[in-house]
């Protein structure tokens, strides 16, 4: 090896060593900076997490307070009881005439529930459920005042949407909302008064997607409803559910729902402490996805019919 090659080789080694030392120095400087900044960064992030958690808990609490008031015996959700004088106590949880309640509250329903849904982010869940999963010909049961209107994907994804409910006064509010849509958008909607337990207007395998949002709490026989939804859903279709019910994670919260179940059912026609995933399993649906929100009291479920 010539002297010039040896000199070049040593020069390359010195350059590599210098580069390595510089890299180590830079990394140590960055590490020092990270150490110096970690505490305030951690504090800021912890503050953000704590703040978000406080808002979330506050939203759930406010939603429960706005949506359910009053107090009766903790076991009122289980059965009708008798007073000490022997007189029967009416159970609104088991009262089969809920449609009368929906008729009574229809005119103010949207105004009453809008604040609750806003603070709990329900509208975002509605939008996500329909945007990601609704396809083809859609049937929505328990459509009420049409609170899902505006959340369905465009015509290229959803061809037809049939809204049904047992309350004609609720559906009148939905019809008013349709009038605010463009004629081209409005033409893919149809509104029909129908009982979700007996959808005799529709044949087997009629729809690609079945939607029920916050309806299982209001049907007299939710298992029967889900079985009927399976009948009209095509074998490769989906049944989309957004419901509220018992929390499996927080017994105290379920206790609160139980305690106020009678008053809530009287005011809203809704039994908000039902065991939703148990109802779905009893109906025989194939559950593809189950997410819960609001400490386990809101259920986001994607199902396939068992055909």
PDB file of N, CA, C and O in Angstrom, residues 110 145-146 149-150 172-187 189 191:
ATOM      1  N   UNK A 110     -87.858  16.784  19.485  1.00  0.00           N
ATOM      2  CA  UNK A 110     -86.550  17.232  18.980  1.00  0.00           C
ATOM      3  C   UNK A 110     -85.936  18.308  19.864  1.00  0.00           C
ATOM      4  O   UNK A 110     -84.740  18.289  20.158  1.00  0.00           O
ATOM      5  N   UNK A 145     -88.955  11.093  14.645  1.00  0.00           N
ATOM      6  CA  UNK A 145     -89.008  12.399  13.983  1.00  0.00           C
ATOM      7  C   UNK A 145     -87.958  12.549  12.893  1.00  0.00           C
ATOM      8  O   UNK A 145     -87.762  13.639  12.362  1.00  0.00           O
ATOM      9  N   UNK A 146     -87.259  11.467  12.570  1.00  0.00           N
ATOM     10  CA  UNK A 146     -86.256  11.521  11.504  1.00  0.00           C
ATOM     11  C   UNK A 146     -84.945  12.139  11.926  1.00  0.00           C
ATOM     12  O   UNK A 146     -84.355  12.929  11.200  1.00  0.00           O
ATOM     13  N   UNK A 149     -82.000  11.799   9.475  1.00  0.00           N
ATOM     14  CA  UNK A 149     -82.030  12.463   8.173  1.00  0.00           C
ATOM     15  C   UNK A 149     -80.810  13.371   8.018  1.00  0.00           C
ATOM     16  O   UNK A 149     -80.461  14.124   8.930  1.00  0.00           O
ATOM     17  N   UNK A 150     -80.177  13.305   6.887  1.00  0.00           N
ATOM     18  CA  UNK A 150     -78.990  14.104   6.645  1.00  0.00           C
ATOM     19  C   UNK A 150     -77.700  13.367   6.916  1.00  0.00           C
ATOM     20  O   UNK A 150     -76.618  13.844   6.558  1.00  0.00           O
ATOM     21  N   UNK A 172     -94.895  12.791  11.233  1.00  0.00           N
ATOM     22  CA  UNK A 172     -95.230  14.104  10.667  1.00  0.00           C
ATOM     23  C   UNK A 172     -94.054  15.061  10.802  1.00  0.00           C
ATOM     24  O   UNK A 172     -93.798  15.880   9.904  1.00  0.00           O
ATOM     25  N   UNK A 173     -93.342  14.964  11.908  1.00  0.00           N
ATOM     26  CA  UNK A 173     -92.151  15.808  12.097  1.00  0.00           C
ATOM     27  C   UNK A 173     -91.068  15.431  11.094  1.00  0.00           C
ATOM     28  O   UNK A 173     -90.362  16.293  10.568  1.00  0.00           O
ATOM     29  N   UNK A 174     -90.940  14.131  10.834  1.00  0.00           N
ATOM     30  CA  UNK A 174     -89.962  13.682   9.838  1.00  0.00           C
ATOM     31  C   UNK A 174     -90.334  14.182   8.447  1.00  0.00           C
ATOM     32  O   UNK A 174     -89.466  14.599   7.662  1.00  0.00           O
ATOM     33  N   UNK A 175     -91.626  14.182   8.129  1.00  0.00           N
ATOM     34  CA  UNK A 175     -92.079  14.677   6.825  1.00  0.00           C
ATOM     35  C   UNK A 175     -91.771  16.161   6.672  1.00  0.00           C
ATOM     36  O   UNK A 175     -91.422  16.621   5.574  1.00  0.00           O
ATOM     37  N   UNK A 176     -91.900  16.913   7.755  1.00  0.00           N
ATOM     38  CA  UNK A 176     -91.563  18.346   7.701  1.00  0.00           C
ATOM     39  C   UNK A 176     -90.081  18.543   7.373  1.00  0.00           C
ATOM     40  O   UNK A 176     -89.716  19.477   6.652  1.00  0.00           O
ATOM     41  N   UNK A 177     -89.240  17.674   7.913  1.00  0.00           N
ATOM     42  CA  UNK A 177     -87.801  17.778   7.629  1.00  0.00           C
ATOM     43  C   UNK A 177     -87.508  17.441   6.175  1.00  0.00           C
ATOM     44  O   UNK A 177     -86.634  18.057   5.549  1.00  0.00           O
ATOM     45  N   UNK A 178     -88.231  16.472   5.629  1.00  0.00           N
ATOM     46  CA  UNK A 178     -88.017  16.102   4.233  1.00  0.00           C
ATOM     47  C   UNK A 178     -88.357  17.263   3.296  1.00  0.00           C
ATOM     48  O   UNK A 178     -87.730  17.426   2.244  1.00  0.00           O
ATOM     49  N   UNK A 179     -89.331  18.064   3.682  1.00  0.00           N
ATOM     50  CA  UNK A 179     -89.729  19.198   2.849  1.00  0.00           C
ATOM     51  C   UNK A 179     -88.601  20.216   2.692  1.00  0.00           C
ATOM     52  O   UNK A 179     -88.591  20.984   1.732  1.00  0.00           O
ATOM     53  N   UNK A 180     -87.671  20.214   3.623  1.00  0.00           N
ATOM     54  CA  UNK A 180     -86.542  21.150   3.566  1.00  0.00           C
ATOM     55  C   UNK A 180     -85.420  20.647   2.665  1.00  0.00           C
ATOM     56  O   UNK A 180     -84.460  21.378   2.398  1.00  0.00           O
ATOM     57  N   UNK A 181     -85.527  19.406   2.206  1.00  0.00           N
ATOM     58  CA  UNK A 181     -84.515  18.843   1.312  1.00  0.00           C
ATOM     59  C   UNK A 181     -84.814  19.206  -0.132  1.00  0.00           C
ATOM     60  O   UNK A 181     -85.932  19.563  -0.485  1.00  0.00           O
ATOM     61  N   UNK A 182     -83.795  19.080  -0.968  1.00  0.00           N
ATOM     62  CA  UNK A 182     -83.994  19.286  -2.395  1.00  0.00           C
ATOM     63  C   UNK A 182     -84.877  18.166  -2.952  1.00  0.00           C
ATOM     64  O   UNK A 182     -84.939  17.067  -2.389  1.00  0.00           O
ATOM     65  N   UNK A 183     -85.546  18.425  -4.057  1.00  0.00           N
ATOM     66  CA  UNK A 183     -86.444  17.435  -4.650  1.00  0.00           C
ATOM     67  C   UNK A 183     -85.691  16.166  -5.036  1.00  0.00           C
ATOM     68  O   UNK A 183     -86.196  15.050  -4.848  1.00  0.00           O
ATOM     69  N   UNK A 184     -84.479  16.309  -5.547  1.00  0.00           N
ATOM     70  CA  UNK A 184     -83.702  15.142  -5.970  1.00  0.00           C
ATOM     71  C   UNK A 184     -83.286  14.278  -4.787  1.00  0.00           C
ATOM     72  O   UNK A 184     -83.222  13.050  -4.893  1.00  0.00           O
ATOM     73  N   UNK A 185     -83.009  14.910  -3.643  1.00  0.00           N
ATOM     74  CA  UNK A 185     -82.642  14.163  -2.449  1.00  0.00           C
ATOM     75  C   UNK A 185     -83.884  13.545  -1.815  1.00  0.00           C
ATOM     76  O   UNK A 185     -83.857  12.411  -1.340  1.00  0.00           O
ATOM     77  N   UNK A 186     -84.973  14.277  -1.830  1.00  0.00           N
ATOM     78  CA  UNK A 186     -86.205  13.832  -1.178  1.00  0.00           C
ATOM     79  C   UNK A 186     -86.821  12.607  -1.852  1.00  0.00           C
ATOM     80  O   UNK A 186     -87.482  11.795  -1.200  1.00  0.00           O
ATOM     81  N   UNK A 187     -86.587  12.445  -3.141  1.00  0.00           N
ATOM     82  CA  UNK A 187     -87.263  11.390  -3.891  1.00  0.00           C
ATOM     83  C   UNK A 187     -86.825   9.971  -3.504  1.00  0.00           C
ATOM     84  O   UNK A 187     -87.526   9.011  -3.787  1.00  0.00           O
ATOM     85  N   UNK A 189     -86.573   8.955  -0.425  1.00  0.00           N
ATOM     86  CA  UNK A 189     -87.153   8.657   0.878  1.00  0.00           C
ATOM     87  C   UNK A 189     -88.626   8.268   0.758  1.00  0.00           C
ATOM     88  O   UNK A 189     -89.364   8.781  -0.083  1.00  0.00           O
ATOM     89  N   UNK A 191     -91.899   7.362   3.678  1.00  0.00           N
ATOM     90  CA  UNK A 191     -92.285   7.300   5.085  1.00  0.00           C
ATOM     91  C   UNK A 191     -93.563   6.493   5.223  1.00  0.00           C
ATOM     92  O   UNK A 191     -94.568   6.778   4.567  1.00  0.00           O
TER      93      UNK A 191
END
